[in-house]
XYZ file of C-alpha atoms in Angstrom:
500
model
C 103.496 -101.735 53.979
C 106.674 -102.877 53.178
C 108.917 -103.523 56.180
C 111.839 -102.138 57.067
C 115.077 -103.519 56.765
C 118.591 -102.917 58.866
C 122.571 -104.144 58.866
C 124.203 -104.989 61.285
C 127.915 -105.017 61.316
C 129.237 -107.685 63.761
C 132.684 -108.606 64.907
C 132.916 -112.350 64.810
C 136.629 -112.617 66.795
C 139.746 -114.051 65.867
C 138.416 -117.731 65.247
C 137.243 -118.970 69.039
C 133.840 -118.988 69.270
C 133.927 -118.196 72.830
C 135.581 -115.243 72.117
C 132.242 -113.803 69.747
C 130.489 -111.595 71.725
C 127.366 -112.045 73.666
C 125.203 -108.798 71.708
C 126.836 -111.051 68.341
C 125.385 -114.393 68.831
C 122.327 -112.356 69.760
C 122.044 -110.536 67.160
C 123.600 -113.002 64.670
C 120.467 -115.959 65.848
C 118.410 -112.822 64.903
C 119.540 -112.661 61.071
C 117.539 -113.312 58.075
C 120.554 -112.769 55.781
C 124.255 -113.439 56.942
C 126.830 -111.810 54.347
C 130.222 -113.252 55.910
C 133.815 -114.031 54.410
C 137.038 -116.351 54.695
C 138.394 -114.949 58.327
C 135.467 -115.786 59.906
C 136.545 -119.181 62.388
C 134.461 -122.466 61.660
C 133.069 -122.015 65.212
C 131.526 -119.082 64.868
C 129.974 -120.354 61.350
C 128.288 -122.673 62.531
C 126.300 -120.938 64.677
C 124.618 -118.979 61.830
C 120.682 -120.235 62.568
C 119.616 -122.597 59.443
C 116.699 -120.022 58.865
C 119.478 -117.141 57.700
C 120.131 -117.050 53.438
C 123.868 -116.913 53.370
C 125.821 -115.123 50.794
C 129.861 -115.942 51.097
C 132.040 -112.751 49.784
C 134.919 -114.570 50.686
C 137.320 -112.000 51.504
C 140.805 -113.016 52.393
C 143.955 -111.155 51.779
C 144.924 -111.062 48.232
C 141.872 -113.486 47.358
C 137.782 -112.091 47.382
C 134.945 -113.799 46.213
C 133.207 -110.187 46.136
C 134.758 -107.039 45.116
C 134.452 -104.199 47.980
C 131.634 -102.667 45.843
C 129.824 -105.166 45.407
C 129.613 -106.187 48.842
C 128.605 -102.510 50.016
C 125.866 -102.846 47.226
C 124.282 -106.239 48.711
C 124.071 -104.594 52.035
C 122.052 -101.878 50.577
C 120.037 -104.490 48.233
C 119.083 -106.949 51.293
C 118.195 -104.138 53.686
C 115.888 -102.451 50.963
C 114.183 -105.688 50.752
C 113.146 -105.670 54.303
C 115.334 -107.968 55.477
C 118.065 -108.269 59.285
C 121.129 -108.245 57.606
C 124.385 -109.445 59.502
C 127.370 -108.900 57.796
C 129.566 -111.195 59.820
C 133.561 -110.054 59.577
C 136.478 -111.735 61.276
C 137.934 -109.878 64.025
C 136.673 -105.794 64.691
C 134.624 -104.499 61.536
C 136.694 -101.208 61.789
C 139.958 -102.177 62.381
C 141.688 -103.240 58.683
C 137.872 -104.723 58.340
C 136.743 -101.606 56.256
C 133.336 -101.193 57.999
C 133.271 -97.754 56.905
C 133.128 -98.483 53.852
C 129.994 -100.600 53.901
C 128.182 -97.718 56.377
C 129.236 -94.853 53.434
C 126.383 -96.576 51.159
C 123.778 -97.419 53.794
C 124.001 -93.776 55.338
C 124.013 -92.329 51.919
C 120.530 -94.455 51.392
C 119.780 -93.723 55.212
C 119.388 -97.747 55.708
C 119.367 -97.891 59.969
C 122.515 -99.809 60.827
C 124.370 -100.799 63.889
C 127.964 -101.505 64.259
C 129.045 -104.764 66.982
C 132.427 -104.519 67.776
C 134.720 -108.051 67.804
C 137.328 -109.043 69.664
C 140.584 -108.447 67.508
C 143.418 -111.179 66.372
C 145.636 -108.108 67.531
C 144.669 -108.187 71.357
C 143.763 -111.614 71.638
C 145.848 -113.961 69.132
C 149.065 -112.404 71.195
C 147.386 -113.418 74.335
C 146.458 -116.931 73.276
C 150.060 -117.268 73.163
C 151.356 -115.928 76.262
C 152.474 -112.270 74.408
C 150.937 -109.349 76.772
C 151.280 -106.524 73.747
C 152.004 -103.811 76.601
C 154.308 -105.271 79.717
C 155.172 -102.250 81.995
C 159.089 -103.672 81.567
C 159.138 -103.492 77.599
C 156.983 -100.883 76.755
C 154.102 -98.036 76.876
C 152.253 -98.109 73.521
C 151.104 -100.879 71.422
C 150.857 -99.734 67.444
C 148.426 -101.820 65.028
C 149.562 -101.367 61.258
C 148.400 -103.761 58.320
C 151.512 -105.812 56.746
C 149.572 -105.650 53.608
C 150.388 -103.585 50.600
C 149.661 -103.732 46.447
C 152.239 -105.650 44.662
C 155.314 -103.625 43.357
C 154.454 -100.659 45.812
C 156.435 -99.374 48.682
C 155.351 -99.272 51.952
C 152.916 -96.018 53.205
C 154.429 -96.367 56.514
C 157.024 -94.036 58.722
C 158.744 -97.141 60.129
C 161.338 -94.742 61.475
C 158.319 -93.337 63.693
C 157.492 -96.695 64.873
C 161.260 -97.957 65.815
C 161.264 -94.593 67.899
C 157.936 -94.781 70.208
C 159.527 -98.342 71.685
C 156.161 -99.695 71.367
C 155.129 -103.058 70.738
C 153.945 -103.642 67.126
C 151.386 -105.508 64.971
C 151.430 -106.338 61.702
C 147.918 -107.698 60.294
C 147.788 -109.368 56.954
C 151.979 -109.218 56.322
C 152.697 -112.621 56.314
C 153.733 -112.485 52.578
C 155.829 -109.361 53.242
C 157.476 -110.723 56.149
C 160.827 -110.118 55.058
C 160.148 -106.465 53.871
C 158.713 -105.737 56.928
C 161.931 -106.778 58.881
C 163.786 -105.004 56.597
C 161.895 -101.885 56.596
C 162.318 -101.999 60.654
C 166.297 -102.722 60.319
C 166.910 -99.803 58.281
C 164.884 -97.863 60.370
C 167.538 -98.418 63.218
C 165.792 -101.194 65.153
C 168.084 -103.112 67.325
C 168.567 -106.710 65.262
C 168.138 -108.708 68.536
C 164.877 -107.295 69.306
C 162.173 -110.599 70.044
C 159.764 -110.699 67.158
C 157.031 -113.306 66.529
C 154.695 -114.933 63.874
C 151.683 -116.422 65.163
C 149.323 -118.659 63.490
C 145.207 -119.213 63.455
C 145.439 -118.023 67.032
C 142.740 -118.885 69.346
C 141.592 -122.381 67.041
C 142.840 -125.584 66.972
C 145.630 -124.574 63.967
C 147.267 -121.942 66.599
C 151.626 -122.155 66.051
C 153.944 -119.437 67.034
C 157.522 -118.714 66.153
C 159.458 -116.528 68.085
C 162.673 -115.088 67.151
C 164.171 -111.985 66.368
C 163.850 -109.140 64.084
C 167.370 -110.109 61.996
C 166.247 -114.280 62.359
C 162.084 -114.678 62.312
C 161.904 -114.615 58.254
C 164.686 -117.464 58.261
C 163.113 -119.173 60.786
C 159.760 -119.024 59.242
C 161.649 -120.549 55.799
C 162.581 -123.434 58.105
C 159.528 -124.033 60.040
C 156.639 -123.349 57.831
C 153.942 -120.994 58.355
C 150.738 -120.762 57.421
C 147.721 -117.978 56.859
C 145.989 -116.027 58.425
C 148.852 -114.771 60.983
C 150.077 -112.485 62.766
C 153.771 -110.482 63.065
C 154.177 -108.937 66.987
C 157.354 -107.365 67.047
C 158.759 -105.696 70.618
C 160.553 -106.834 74.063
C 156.765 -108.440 75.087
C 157.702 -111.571 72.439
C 160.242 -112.469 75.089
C 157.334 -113.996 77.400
C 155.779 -116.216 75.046
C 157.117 -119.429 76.930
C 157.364 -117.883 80.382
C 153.318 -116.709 80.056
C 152.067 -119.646 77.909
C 148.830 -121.141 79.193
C 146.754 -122.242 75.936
C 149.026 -125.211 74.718
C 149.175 -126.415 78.357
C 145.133 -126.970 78.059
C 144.415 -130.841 77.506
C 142.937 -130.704 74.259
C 144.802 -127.741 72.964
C 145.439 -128.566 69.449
C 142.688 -130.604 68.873
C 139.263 -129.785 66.866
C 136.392 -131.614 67.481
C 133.213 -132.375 65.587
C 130.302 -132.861 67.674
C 127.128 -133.989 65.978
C 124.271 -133.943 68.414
C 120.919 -132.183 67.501
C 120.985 -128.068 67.898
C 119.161 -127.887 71.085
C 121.647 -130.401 73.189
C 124.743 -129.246 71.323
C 125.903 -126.457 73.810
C 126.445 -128.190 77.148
C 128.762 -131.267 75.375
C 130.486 -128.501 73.105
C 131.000 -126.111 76.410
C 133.042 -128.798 78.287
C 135.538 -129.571 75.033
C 135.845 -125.686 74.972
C 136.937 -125.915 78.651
C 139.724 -128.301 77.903
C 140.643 -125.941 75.169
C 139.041 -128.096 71.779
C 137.968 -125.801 68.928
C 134.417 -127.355 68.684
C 132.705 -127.603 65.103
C 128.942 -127.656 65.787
C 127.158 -129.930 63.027
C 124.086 -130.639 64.230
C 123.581 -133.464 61.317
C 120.065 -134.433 62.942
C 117.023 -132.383 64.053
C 113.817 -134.110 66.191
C 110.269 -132.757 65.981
C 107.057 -133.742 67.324
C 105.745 -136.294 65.010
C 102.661 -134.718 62.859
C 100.435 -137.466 63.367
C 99.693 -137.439 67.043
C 96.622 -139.403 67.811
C 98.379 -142.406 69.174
C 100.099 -140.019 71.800
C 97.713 -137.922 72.232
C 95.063 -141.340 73.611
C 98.382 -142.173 75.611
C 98.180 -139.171 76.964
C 94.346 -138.801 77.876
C 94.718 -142.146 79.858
C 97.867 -141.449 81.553
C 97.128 -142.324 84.772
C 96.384 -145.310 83.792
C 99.912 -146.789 82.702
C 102.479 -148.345 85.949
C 105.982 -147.040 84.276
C 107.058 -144.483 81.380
C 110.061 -145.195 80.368
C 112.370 -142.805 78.395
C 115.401 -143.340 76.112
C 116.757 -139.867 75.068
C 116.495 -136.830 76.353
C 115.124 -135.586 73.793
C 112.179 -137.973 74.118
C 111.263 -136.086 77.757
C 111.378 -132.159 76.171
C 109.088 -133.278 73.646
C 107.008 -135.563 75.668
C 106.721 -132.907 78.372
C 105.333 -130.351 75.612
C 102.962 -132.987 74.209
C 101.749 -133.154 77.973
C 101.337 -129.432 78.229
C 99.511 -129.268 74.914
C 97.397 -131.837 75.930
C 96.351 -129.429 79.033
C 97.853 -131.365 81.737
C 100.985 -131.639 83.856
C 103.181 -133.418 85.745
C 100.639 -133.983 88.761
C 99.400 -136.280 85.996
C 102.090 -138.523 86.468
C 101.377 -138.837 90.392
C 100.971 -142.880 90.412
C 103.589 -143.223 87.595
C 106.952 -145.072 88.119
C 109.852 -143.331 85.417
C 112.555 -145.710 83.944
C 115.463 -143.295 82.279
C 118.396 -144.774 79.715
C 121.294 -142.847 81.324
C 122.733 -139.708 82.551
C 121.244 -137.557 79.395
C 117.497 -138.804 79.835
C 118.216 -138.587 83.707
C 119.392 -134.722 83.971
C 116.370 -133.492 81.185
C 114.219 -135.183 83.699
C 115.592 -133.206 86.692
C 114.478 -130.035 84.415
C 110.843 -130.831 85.212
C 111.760 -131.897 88.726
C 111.403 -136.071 87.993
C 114.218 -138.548 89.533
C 113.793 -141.555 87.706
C 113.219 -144.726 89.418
C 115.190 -146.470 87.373
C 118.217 -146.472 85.238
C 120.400 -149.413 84.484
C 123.902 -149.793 85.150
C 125.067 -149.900 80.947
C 123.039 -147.144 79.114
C 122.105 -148.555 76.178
C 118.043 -150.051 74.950
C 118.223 -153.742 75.904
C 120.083 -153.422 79.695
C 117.022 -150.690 80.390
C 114.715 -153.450 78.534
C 116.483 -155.823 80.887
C 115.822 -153.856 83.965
C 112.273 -153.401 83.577
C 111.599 -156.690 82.780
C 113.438 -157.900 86.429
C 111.527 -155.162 87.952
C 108.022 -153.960 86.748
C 105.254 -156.023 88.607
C 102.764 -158.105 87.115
C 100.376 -157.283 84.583
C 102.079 -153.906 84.680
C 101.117 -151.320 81.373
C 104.329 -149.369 80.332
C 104.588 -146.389 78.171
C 107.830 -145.835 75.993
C 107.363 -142.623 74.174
C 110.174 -142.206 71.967
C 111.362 -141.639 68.256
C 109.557 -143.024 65.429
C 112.911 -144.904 64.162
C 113.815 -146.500 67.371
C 115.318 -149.115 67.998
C 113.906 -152.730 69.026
C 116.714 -153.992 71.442
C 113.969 -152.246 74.729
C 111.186 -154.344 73.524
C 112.837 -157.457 72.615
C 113.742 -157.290 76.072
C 110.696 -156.530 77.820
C 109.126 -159.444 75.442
C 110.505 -161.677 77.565
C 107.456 -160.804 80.224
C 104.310 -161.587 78.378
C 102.491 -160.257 80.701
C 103.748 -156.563 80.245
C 101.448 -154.081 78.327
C 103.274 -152.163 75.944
C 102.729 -149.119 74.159
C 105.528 -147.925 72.090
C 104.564 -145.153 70.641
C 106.424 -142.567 68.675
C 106.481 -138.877 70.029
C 109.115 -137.353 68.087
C 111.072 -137.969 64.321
C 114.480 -137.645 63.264
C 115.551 -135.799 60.438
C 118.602 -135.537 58.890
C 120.273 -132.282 57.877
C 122.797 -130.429 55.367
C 124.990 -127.512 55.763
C 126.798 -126.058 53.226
C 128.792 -123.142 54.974
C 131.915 -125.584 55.934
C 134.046 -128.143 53.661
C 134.062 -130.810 56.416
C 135.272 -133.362 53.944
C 138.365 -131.645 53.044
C 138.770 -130.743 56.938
C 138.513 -134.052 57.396
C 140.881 -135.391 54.418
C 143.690 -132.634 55.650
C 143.484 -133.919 58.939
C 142.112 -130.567 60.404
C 139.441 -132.585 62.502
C 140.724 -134.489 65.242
C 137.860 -135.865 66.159
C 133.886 -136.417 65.675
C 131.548 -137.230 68.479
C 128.760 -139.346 68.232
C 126.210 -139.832 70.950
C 123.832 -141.752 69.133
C 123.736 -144.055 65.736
C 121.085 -141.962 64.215
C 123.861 -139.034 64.556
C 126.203 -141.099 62.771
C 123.499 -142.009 60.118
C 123.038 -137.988 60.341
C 126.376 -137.216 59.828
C 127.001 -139.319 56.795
C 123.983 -137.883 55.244
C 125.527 -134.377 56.060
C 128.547 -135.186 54.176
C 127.927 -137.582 51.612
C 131.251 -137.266 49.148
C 133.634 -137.896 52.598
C 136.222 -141.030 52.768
C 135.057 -141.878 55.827
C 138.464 -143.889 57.187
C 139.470 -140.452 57.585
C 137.417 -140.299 60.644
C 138.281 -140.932 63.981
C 134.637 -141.678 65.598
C 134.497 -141.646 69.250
C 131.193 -142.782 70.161
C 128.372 -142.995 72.940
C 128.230 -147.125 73.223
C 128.098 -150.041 71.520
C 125.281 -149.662 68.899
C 126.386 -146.075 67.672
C 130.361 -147.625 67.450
C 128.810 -150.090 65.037
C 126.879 -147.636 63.156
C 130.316 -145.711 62.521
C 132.149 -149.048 61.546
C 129.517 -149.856 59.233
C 131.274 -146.869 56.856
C 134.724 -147.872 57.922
C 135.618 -145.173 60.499
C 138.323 -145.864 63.009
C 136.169 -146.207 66.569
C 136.760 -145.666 70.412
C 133.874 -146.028 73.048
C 133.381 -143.880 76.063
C 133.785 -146.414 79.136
C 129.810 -144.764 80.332
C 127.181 -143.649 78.255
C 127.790 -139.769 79.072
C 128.753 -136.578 77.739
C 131.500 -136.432 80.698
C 132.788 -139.857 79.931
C 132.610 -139.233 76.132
C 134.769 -135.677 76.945
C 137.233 -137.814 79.207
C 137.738 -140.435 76.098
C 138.720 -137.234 73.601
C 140.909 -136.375 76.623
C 142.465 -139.626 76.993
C 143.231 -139.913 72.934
C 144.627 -136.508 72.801
């Protein structure tokens, strides 16, 4: 029996991908197809789970990929098919997002549907930039319109109405009718001197705002240079954007980051930058997995007990030890008479997840100062186990090399592969200087990452990396490099800090 399909209509925000909603991400790491357009933030896209078949309408004031019908018509198509179906819009699907539109078809076919509503750029682009749209001192109604209208019509609006209720007012998708808009409002008896404000990309790293008046903000948009998608607010609240400012006072305000660590450790690095106010682009250019042969582990693992010191060098190198462990049918009371050596802060915090303190860790994180250690410390005759990925590096056992005496097993327990997305241009974000900054935490991310984007001019980017050996990675393709003074996601946020 065939099975059944459904649509869901989600809200992805105005741009920040803290600001997507937690029943969104859920459903949206739920979606076998994601049908999703231009307004949708960079942030948000690239959380869409690989898994998902993607299908870009493109819409964008003035500019779609997809005609309307169309778009209501692959909704329907995908659904019939059996398949989860998130069409992803920027901002609310209902306000100016024509939602209903897209339901009219799927009711008419009775397709089950559910609508997830999305922060709008109305509410929250204002408040990024330190506009309240109701104040108790300016005003008791805030008014929504869309700015947009077909060229050569007049507007379908009672702007006298709106210059009487005193209310603040919105204007979505008017940025190319500015001046008409003004206008309109001017004839309509509004007071010349009343604040009025364009605001750009709020919420992401692009956010501008010009505040002015009615009678001035189209000249002084002429002189400063705006840029879409934005916003026109229009009322007494414009008058606290620099009193009530907080988002361009956050350290890395301004700034958008590219971090490049596999999926699974992505969130806790890219939740700090957030903190400080980075827009964070997730590319997770690498992905590990258990390797597929695994009977050289696997005889590791039957003879555990029999090994002095495990030493690990990533974190992920314990997750996927630890499930080897568990497949194998044992636990961590097998590691009772086992001494742990850990790289760094990473490898020592995943241990801490299965309730291991290392017993070792050197002072510089990096391979040959933990092969260093080991070999100053481990007693004679001692057998060590270094589970780890198949392309390691050799600096840890050129080290312990030193000490014939050791008995070594490096054995891979995981590979590295590299992967593509095609959802984001980050070569041309790159090349227009949209991307402040990429973090690498490792040199197979930077191997990753180049693989990811193959047709980049990589002097465009700014690399701030992990420690020595991923910095020369990233030279080796001429980016410009800084190193983190420890081998941490903290220190690694501080350096972005620092550079900002």
């Amino acid at each position: 029996m065939k099975k059944q399909g459904k649509v869901w209509l989600v809200g992805a925000g105005p741009g920040d991908a803290g600001l997507l909603t937690v029943k969104g991400k859920k459903i949206l790491e739920q979606a076998e197809v994601v049908v999703y357009d231009s307004l949708v933030g960079d942030s948000v896209l690239s959380m869409i789970p690989r898994t998902a078949r993607l299908i870009n309408v493109g819409k964008r004031a003035g500019n779609h990929l997809m005609k309307q019908e169309g778009i209501n018509q692959v909704l329907l198509e995908e659904a019939q098919n059996g398949y989860r179906v998130v069409r992803l819009k920027g901002g609310d699907p209902f306000l100016f997002g024509r939602g209903g539109e897209e339901l009219e078809l799927l009711a008419e076919h009775q397709i089950p549907f559910e609508v997830v509503p999305g922060v709008t750029s109305s509410i929250a682009v204002p408040a990024y930039n330190g506009i309240p749209v109701t104040h108790r001192d300016f005003c008791s109604s805030v008014h929504i319109i869309t700015g947009h209208k077909k060229a050569g019509q007049e507007y379908n609006i009672d702007f006298e109405a709106l210059v009487r209720t005193g209310g603040t007012l919105v204007f979505l998708m008017g940025v190319t009718a500015l001046q008409d808009i003004c206008s309109h409002l001017l004839a309509a008896g509004m007071n010349p001197d009343t604040p009025a404000a364009i605001l750009q990309q709020g919420t992401t790293a692009g956010q501008k705002k010009i505040v002015a008046t009615v009678a001035t903000l189209k000249q002084e948009v002429d002189r400063q240079g705006i840029e879409t998608p934005a916003i026109i607010v229009v009322g007494g609240v414009c008058s606290t954007a620099e009193k009530f400012t907080w988002y361009e006072k956050l350290p890395l305000s301004g700034c958008k980051v590219l971090v490049t660590r596999p999926k699974e450790l992505i969130s806790s690095m890219a939740e700090k930058l957030r903190e400080q106010g980075a827009e964070v682009l997730e590319l997770p250019a690498i992905a590990v997995a258990p390797v597929k042969e695994k009977e050289q582990i696997q005889a590791c693992l039957n003879h555990i007990e029999t090994y002095q010191w495990i030493a690990f060098t990533s974190p992920s190198g314990v997750r996927i030890f630890f499930e080897l462990l568990l497949e194998e049918g044992k636990d961590i009371r097998s590691l009772g008479g086992v001494k742990i050596a850990a790289i760094g802060k990473g490898t020592q915090k995943a241990l801490k997840q299965w309730g291991i303190y290392p017993d070792l860790m050197p002072e510089v994180f990096d391979g040959a100062s933990l092969g260093r250690k080991m070999a100053e410390t481990c007693e004679e005759n001692a057998s060590i186990l270094i589970p780890r990925a198949a392309i390691g590096n050799r600096e840890i056992i050129e080290e312990l090399s030193q000490r014939p005496d050791l008995h070594i097993d490096d054995v891979a327990t995981y590979d590295t592969t590299y992967e593509k997305q095609e959802l984001i241009n980050v070569a041309a974000e790159f090349e227009q200087g949209k991307i402040t900054y990429a973090v690498f935490t490792s040199a197979s991310t930077v191997r990753g990452f180049v693989q990811a984007v193959p047709d980049l001019d990589y002097t465009c980017v700014n690399a701030l990396c992990i420690g020595k050996q991923t910095e020369a990675e990233a030279k080796k393709y001429g980016m410009k490099t800084w190193v983190s003074q420890e081998a941490s996601i903290d220190s690694l946020v501080e350096l972005v800090i620092q550079l900002a």
